[in-house]
Coordinates of C-alpha atoms in Angstrom, one line a residue:
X1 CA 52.5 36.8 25.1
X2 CA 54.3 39.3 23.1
X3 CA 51.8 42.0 20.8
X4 CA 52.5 42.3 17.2
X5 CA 51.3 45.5 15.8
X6 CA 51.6 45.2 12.6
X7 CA 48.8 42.2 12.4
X8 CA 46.2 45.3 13.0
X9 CA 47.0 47.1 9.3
X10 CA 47.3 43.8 8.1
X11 CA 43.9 42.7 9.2
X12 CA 41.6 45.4 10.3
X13 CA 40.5 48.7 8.9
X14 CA 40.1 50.7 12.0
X15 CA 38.0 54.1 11.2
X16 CA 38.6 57.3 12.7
X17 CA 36.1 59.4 14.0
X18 CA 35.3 62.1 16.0
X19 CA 35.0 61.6 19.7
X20 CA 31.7 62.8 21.4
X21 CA 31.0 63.4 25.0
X22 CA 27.3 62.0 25.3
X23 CA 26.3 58.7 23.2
X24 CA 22.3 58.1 22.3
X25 CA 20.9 54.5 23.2
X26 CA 21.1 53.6 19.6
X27 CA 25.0 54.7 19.2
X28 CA 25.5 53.2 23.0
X29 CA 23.6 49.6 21.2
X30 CA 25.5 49.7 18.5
X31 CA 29.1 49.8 20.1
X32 CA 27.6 47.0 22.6
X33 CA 26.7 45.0 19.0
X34 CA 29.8 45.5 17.6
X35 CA 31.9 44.4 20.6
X36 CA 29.5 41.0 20.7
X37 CA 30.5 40.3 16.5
X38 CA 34.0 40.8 16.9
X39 CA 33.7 38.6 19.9
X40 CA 31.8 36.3 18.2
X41 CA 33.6 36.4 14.8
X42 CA 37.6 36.9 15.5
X43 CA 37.8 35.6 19.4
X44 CA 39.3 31.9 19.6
X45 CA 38.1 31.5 23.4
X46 CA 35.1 33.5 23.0
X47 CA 33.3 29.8 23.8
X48 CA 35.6 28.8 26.2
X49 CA 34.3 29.0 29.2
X50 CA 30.7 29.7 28.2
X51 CA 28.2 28.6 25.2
X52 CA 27.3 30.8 22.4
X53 CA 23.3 31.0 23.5
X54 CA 24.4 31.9 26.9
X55 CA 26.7 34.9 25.5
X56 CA 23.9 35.8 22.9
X57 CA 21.6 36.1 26.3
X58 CA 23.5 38.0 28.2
X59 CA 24.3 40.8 25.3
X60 CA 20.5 40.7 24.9
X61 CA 20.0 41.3 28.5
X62 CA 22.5 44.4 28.3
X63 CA 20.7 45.7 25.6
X64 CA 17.7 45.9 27.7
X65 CA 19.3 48.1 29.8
X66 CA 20.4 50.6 27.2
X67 CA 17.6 53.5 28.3
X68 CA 19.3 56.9 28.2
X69 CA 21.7 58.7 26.5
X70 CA 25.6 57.7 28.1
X71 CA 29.1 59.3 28.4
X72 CA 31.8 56.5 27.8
X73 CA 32.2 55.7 31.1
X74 CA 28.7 54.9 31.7
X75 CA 28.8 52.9 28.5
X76 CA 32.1 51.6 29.7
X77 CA 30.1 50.2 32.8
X78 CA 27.8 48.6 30.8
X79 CA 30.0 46.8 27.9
X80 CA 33.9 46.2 30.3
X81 CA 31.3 43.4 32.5
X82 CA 30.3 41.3 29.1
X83 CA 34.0 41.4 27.6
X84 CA 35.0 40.2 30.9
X85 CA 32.8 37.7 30.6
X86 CA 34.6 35.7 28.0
X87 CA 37.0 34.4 30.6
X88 CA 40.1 36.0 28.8
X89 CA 42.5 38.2 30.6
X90 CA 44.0 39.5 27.5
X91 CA 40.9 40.5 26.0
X92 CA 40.3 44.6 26.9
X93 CA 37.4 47.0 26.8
X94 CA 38.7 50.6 27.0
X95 CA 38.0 54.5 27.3
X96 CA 40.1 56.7 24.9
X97 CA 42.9 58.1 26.0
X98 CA 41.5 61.4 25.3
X99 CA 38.8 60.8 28.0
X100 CA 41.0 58.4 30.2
X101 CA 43.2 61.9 30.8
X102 CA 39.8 63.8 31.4
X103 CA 39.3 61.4 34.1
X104 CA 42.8 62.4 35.5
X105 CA 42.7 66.3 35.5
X106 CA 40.6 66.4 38.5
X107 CA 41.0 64.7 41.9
X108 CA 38.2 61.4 41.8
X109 CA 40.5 58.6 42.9
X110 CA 39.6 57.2 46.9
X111 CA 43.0 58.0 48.9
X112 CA 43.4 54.3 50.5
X113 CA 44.5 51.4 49.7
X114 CA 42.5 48.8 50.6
X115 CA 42.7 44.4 51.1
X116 CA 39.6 42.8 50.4
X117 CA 38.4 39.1 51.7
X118 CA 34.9 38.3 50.5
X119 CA 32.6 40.7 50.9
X120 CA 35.0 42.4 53.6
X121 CA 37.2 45.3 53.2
X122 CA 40.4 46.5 55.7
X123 CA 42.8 49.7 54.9
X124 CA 46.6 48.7 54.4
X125 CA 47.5 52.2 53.2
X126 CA 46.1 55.9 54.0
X127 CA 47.1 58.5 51.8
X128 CA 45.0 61.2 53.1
X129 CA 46.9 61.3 55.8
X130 CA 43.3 62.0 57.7
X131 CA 43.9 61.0 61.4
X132 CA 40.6 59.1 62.4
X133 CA 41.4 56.3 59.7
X134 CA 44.8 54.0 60.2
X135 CA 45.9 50.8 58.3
X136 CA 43.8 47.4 60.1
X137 CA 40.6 49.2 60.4
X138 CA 37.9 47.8 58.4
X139 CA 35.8 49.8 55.7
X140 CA 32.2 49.1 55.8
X141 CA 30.8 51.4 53.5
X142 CA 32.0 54.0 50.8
X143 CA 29.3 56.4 49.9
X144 CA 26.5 55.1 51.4
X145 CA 27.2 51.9 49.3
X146 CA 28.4 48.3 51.6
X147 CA 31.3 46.5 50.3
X148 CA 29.6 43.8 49.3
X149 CA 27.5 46.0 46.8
X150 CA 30.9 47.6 45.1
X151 CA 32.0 44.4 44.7
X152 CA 29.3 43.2 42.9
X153 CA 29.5 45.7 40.5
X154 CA 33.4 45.6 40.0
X155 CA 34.3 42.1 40.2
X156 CA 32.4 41.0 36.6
X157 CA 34.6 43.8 35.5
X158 CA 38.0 42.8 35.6
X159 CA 39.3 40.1 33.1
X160 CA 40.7 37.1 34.7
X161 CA 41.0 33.3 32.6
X162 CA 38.1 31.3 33.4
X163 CA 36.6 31.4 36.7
X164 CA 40.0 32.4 38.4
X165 CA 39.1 34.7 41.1
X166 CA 42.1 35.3 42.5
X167 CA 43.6 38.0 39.9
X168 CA 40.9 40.2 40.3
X169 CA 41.5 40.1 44.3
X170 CA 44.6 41.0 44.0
X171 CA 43.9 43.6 41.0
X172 CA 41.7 45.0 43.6
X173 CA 44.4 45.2 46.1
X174 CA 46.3 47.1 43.5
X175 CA 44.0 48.9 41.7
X176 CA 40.7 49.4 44.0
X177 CA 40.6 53.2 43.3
X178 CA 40.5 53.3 39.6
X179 CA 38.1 50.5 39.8
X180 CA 35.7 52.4 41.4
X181 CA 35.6 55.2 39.4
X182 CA 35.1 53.4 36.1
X183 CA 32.5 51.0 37.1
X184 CA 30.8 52.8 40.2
X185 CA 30.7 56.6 40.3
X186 CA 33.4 59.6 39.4
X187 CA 33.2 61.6 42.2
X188 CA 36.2 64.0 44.6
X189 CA 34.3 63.1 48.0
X190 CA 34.1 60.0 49.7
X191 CA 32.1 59.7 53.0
X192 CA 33.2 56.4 54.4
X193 CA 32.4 53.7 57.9
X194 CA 34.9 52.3 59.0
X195 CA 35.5 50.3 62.7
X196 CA 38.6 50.8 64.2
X197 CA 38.8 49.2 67.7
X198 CA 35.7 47.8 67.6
X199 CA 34.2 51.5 67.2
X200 CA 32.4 52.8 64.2
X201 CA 33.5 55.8 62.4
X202 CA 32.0 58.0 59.5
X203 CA 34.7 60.3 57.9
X204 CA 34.9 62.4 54.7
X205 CA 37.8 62.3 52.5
X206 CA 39.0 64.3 49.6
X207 CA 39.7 62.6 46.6
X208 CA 43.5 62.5 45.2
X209 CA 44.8 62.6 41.2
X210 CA 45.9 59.4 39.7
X211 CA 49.5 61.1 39.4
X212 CA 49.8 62.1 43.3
X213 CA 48.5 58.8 44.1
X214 CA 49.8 56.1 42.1
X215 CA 53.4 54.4 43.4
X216 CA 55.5 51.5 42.8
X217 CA 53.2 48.8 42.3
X218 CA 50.0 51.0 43.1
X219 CA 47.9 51.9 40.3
X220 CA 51.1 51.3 38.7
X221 CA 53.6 48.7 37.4
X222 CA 56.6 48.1 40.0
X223 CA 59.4 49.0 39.2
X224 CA 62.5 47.1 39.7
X225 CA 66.9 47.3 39.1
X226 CA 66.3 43.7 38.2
X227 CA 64.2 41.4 36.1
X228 CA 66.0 37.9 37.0
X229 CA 67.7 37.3 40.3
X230 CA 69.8 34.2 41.7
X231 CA 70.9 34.4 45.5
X232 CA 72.5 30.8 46.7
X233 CA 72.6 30.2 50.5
X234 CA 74.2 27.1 51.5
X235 CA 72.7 23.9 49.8
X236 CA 69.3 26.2 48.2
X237 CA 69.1 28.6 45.5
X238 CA 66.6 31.6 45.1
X239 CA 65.9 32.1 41.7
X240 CA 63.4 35.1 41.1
X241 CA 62.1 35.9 37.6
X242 CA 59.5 39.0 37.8
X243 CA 58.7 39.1 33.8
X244 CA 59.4 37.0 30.8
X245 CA 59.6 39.8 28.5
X246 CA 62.1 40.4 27.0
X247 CA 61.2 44.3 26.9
X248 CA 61.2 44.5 30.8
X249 CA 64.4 41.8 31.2
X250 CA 66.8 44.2 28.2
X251 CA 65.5 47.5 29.7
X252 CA 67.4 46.2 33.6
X253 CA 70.7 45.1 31.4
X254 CA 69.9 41.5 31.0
X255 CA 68.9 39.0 28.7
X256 CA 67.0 35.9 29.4
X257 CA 68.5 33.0 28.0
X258 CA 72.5 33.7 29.0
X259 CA 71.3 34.5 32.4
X260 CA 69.6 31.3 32.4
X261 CA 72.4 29.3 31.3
X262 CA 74.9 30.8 33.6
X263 CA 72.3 30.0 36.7
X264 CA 72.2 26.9 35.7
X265 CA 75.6 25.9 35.2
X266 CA 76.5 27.7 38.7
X267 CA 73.6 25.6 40.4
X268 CA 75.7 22.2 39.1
X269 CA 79.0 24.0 40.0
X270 CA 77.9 24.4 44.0
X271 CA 76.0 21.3 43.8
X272 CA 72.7 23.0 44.4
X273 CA 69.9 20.8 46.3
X274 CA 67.1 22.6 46.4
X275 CA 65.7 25.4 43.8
X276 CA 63.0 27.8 44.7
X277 CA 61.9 29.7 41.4
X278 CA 59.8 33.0 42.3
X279 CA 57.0 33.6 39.8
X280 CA 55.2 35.8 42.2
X281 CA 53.6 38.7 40.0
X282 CA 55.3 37.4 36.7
X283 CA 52.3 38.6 34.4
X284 CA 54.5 36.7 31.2
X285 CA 56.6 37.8 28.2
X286 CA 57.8 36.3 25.8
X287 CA 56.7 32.6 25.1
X288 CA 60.2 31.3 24.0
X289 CA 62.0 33.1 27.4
X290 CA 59.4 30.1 29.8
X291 CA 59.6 27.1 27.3
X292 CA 63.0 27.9 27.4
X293 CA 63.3 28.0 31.1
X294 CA 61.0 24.6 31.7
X295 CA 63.7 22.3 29.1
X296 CA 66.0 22.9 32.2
X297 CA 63.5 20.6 34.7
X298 CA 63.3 17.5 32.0
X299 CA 65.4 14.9 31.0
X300 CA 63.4 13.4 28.4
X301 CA 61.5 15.1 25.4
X302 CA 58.1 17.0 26.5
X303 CA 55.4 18.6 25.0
X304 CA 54.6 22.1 25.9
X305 CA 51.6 23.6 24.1
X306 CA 48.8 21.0 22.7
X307 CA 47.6 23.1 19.4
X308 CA 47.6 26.8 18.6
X309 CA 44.0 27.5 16.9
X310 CA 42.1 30.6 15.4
X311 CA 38.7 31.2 14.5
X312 CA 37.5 30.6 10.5
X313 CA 37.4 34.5 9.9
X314 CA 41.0 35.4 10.9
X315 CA 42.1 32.1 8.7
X316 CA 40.7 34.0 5.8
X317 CA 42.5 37.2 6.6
X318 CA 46.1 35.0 6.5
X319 CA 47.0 36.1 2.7
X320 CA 49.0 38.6 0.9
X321 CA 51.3 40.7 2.4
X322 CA 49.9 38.9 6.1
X323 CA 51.5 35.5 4.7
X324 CA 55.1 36.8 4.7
X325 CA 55.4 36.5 8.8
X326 CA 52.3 33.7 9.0
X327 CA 51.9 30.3 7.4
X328 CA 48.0 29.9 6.6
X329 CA 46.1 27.9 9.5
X330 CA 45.3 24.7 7.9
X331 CA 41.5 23.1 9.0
X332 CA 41.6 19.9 11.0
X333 CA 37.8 18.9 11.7
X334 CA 36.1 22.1 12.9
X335 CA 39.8 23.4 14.1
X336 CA 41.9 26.0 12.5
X337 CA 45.7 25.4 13.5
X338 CA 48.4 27.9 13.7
X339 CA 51.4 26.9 11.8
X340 CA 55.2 27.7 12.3
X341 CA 55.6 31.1 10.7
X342 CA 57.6 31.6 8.0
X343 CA 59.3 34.3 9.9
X344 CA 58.4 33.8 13.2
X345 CA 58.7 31.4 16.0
X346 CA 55.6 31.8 17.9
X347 CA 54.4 28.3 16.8
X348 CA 57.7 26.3 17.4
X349 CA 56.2 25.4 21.0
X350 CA 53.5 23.1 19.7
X351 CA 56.3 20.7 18.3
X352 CA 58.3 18.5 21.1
X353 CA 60.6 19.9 23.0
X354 CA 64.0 18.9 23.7
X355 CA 65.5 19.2 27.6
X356 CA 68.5 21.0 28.1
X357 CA 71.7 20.0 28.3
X358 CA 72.5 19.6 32.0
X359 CA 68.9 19.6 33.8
X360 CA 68.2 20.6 37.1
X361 CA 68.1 17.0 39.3
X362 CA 67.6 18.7 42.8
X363 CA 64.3 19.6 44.3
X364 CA 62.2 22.5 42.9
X365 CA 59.8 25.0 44.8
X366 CA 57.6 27.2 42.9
X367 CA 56.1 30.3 44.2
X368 CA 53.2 31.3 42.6
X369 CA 50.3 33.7 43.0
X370 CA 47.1 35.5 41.2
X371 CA 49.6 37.7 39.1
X372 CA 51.0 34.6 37.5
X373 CA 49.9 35.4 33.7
X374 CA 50.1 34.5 30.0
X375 CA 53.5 32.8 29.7
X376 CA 54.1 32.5 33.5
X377 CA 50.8 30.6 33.5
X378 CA 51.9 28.1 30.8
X379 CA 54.7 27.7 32.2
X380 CA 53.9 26.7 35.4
X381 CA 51.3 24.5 33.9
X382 CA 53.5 22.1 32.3
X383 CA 55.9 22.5 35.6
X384 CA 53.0 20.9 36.9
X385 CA 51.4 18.6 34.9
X386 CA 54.4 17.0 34.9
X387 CA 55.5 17.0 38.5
X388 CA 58.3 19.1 38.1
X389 CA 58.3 20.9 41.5
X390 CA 55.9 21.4 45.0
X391 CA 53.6 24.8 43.9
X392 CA 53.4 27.2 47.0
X393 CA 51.1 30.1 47.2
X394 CA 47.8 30.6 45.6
X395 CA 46.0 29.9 41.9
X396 CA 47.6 31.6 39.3
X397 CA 45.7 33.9 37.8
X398 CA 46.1 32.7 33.6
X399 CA 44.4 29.3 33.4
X400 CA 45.6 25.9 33.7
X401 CA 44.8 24.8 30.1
X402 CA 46.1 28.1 28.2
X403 CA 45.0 31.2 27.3
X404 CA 43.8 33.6 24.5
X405 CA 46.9 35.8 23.4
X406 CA 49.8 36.1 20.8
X407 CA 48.5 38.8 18.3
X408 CA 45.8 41.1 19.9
X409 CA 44.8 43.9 17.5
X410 CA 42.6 46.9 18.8
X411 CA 39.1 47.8 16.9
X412 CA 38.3 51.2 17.7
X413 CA 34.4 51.0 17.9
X414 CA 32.2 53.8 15.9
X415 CA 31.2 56.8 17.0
X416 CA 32.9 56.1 20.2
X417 CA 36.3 55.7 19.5
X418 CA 36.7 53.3 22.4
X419 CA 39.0 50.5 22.1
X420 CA 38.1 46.8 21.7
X421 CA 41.4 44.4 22.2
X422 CA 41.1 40.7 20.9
X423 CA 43.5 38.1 21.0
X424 CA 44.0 36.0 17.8
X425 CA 45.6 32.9 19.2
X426 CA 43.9 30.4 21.5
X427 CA 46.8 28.6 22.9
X428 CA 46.2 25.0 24.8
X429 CA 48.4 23.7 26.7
X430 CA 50.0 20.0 26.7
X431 CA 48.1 19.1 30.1
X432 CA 44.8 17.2 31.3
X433 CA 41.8 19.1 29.6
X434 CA 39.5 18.3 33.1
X435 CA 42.0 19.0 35.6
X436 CA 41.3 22.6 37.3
X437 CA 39.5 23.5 34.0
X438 CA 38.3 27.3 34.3
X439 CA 40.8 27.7 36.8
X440 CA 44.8 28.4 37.0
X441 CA 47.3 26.3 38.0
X442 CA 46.7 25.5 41.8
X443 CA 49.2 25.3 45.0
X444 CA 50.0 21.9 46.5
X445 CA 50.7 24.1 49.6
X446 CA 48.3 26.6 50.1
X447 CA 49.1 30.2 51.2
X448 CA 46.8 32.8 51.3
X449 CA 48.1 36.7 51.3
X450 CA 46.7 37.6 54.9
X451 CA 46.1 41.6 56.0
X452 CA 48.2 40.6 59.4
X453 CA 50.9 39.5 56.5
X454 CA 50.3 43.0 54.4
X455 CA 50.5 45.0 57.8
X456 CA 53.8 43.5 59.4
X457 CA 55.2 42.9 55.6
X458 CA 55.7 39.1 56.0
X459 CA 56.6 37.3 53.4
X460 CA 54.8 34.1 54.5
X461 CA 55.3 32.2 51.0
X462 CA 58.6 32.4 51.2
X463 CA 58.7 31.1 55.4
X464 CA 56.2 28.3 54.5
X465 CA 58.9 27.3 51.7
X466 CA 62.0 27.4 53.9
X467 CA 60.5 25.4 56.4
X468 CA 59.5 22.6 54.0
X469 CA 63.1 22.6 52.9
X470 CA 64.1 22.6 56.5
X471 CA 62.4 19.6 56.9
X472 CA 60.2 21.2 60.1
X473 CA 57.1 22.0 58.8
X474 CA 53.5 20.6 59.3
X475 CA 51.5 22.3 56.2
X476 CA 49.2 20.0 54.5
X477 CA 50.2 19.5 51.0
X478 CA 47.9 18.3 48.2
X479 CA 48.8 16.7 44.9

């Protein structure tokens, strides 16, 4: 979903003040109380996925905790879990930049990468280049502390929709060492057990700097030459779309909807049969760039998003200079609806949508995984509410039903100065309100991301997929 900053002048006063190292229990209470009012007052999914005397519990039950004086990390640990807990992945809880770059001038960040299964742990990666650890051996502890335990405390932590546990495995994969110093311990020393060959090991390793450690796609964003991909072998096309945004798809010399049409029209021209569409990591864009995209699979008017609503509060805010991009929501029973803006087409999705021209009349595979976000989410949602193509992979990680996004002002909290993000726009989409609820859009044909698959760099998505085309394979399917 695409940010619009402008919305934050036009709706919040954020105060500037001075940044302090070391917060008393009052100032650490009253961030935590502000965080739980703007929740409470300007979140659209706050309720979502949990009731409001639940939430009020479980703020009241951090407060209880709130005993000593804190830096912001340590408030960070306390407060990150309970935004988290909202269900939204576009909701955010974060340090200042100012002590975010603290963080990074010394060396705190574990040196492996690691794949986690339950409460397990193996190393893919070793970048301390230490030569009693190698990739396949498992990691039982980390400072005296079982893998099990870390998780506990870092899994509440990172924002997924709903109940959807398979982002935040795959965040973990991606992102285990800065996880571990926010919500467990800053530290440049890391005594770890590991077995390797069936024999246990205990080994010390240095800690590395967020800039020597972070690569392409570790503790970073990938980078790639393309955005949008087609490759056409004999009767199937490969159609590969890493982002929706139209940010990510200019910046590699594209643009969305030409490409699209072009594909398209070269699919018909080679008389294309089967079309596997790659949504693997896709963490969404822009919301016109995937309706777009899905009028190619109908041949019949559709619906793509249900309603767009808000909470009472930000209805208010919609006036004065705010109305000249933004029609006022109008109240439908308890409901606050988003209308088409004056001078933007964020809304136009809720109306029904025409098919394209020449639609795609061949088989359709879609890839998906925990990295399927926001837009991509939606998207494959309606794909597959409306039997559009066989889902191969695992849950994506936005949810089924929609997701909290469109425009998501920060509120920098007093005295801290640390950031509060909260999405204006609960989106729903056009599919059954029971089916997977909590949860993303799920695979007919399950394929879990293995370690043997990491290690020998197997792309056993994409094998299961061939083989259903070919005809030759055995996988259990479910609908």
């Amino acid at each position: 979903m695409p940010r619009i900053p402008c919305i934050v002048t036009l709706l919040f006063v954020c105060p500037v003040v001075k940044a302090q190292q070391k917060y008393s229990p009052q100032q650490v209470a009253h961030v935590l109380g502000d965080v739980a009012d703007a929740l409470d007052k300007f979140h659209p999914g706050a309720y979502r996925y949990q009731s409001k005397n639940d939430f009020a519990a479980y703020v009241d039950s951090v407060k209880g905790t709130i005993k000593d004086s804190a830096t912001q990390v340590e408030m960070y640990r306390k407060i990150k879990p309970l935004v988290s807990r909202v269900g939204c992945l576009h909701t955010d809880f974060s340090m200042t930049e100012k002590y975010k770059q603290e963080l990074n001038r010394s060396p705190n960040l574990l040196p492996l990468r690691l794949y986690f299964k339950d409460d397990k742990a193996w190393i893919t990666d070793n970048f301390s280049n230490h030569p009693l650890i190698s990739p396949g051996d498992e990691i039982t502890t980390i400072n005296g502390r079982s893998i099990g335990e870390i998780l506990r405390q870092v899994l509440p932590a990172i924002p997924s929709d709903g109940y959807n546990q398979t982002m935040k495995y795959l965040a973990l994969y991606r992102q285990f060492p800065l996880w571990y110093r926010h919500m467990v311990e800053v530290t440049e020393h890391f005594d770890i057990t590991t077995i390797s060959g069936g024999q246990p090991r205990s080994v010390r390793l240095k800690g590395m700097m967020e800039k020597d450690l972070a690569g392409n796609g570790f503790l970073s964003e990938p980078v790639f030459a393309r955005q949008l991909e087609l490759k056409i072998k004999d009767a199937t096309a490969y159609l590969t779309i890493r982002s929706f945004a139209d940010s990510y798809i200019k910046r590699s010399g594209q643009s969305f909807k030409p490409f699209m049409e072009e594909a398209f029209k070269e699919l018909q021209n080679k008389g294309v049969k089967n079309l596997v569409i790659d949504l693997r990591d896709n963490t969404g864009g822009s919301d016109g760039n995937a309706a777009y995209l899905s009028g190619f699979f109908f041949d019949a008017p559709y619906r793509y998003w249900k309603r767009v609503t808000c909470t009472p509060a930000i209805a208010a805010k919609i006036k004065g200079v705010a109305k000249i991009w933004w029609r006022k929501p109008v109240q439908q029973d308890s409901l606050w609806l988003w209308q088409k803006g004056k001078r933007s087409g964020e809304f136009d999705y809720v109306d029904e949508q025409q098919p394209a021209a020449h639609p795609f009349a061949g088989k359709v595979y879609v890839l998906i995984n925990g990295f399927c976000m926001s837009s991509c989410a939606d998207l494959s949602a309606v794909l597959y509410s409306n039997r559009k193509g066989l889902f191969i992979g695992e849950e994506t990680g936005g949810g089924y039903q929609g997701n909290n996004s469109g425009m998501m002002p920060g509120i920098h909290l007093k005295p801290s100065k640390m950031m509060l993000t909260v999405p204006l726009q609960k989106y729903e989409t056009a599919v059954d309100t029971a089916r997977f609820f909590g949860r993303g859009t799920m695979p007919d044909v399950p394929v879990e991301l293995s370690l043997n698959d990491i290690l020998q760099k197997r792309d056993r998505v994409m094998e299961v997929t061939d083989s259903l085309i070919a005809g030759n394979s055995n996988v259990a399917q479910r609908r």
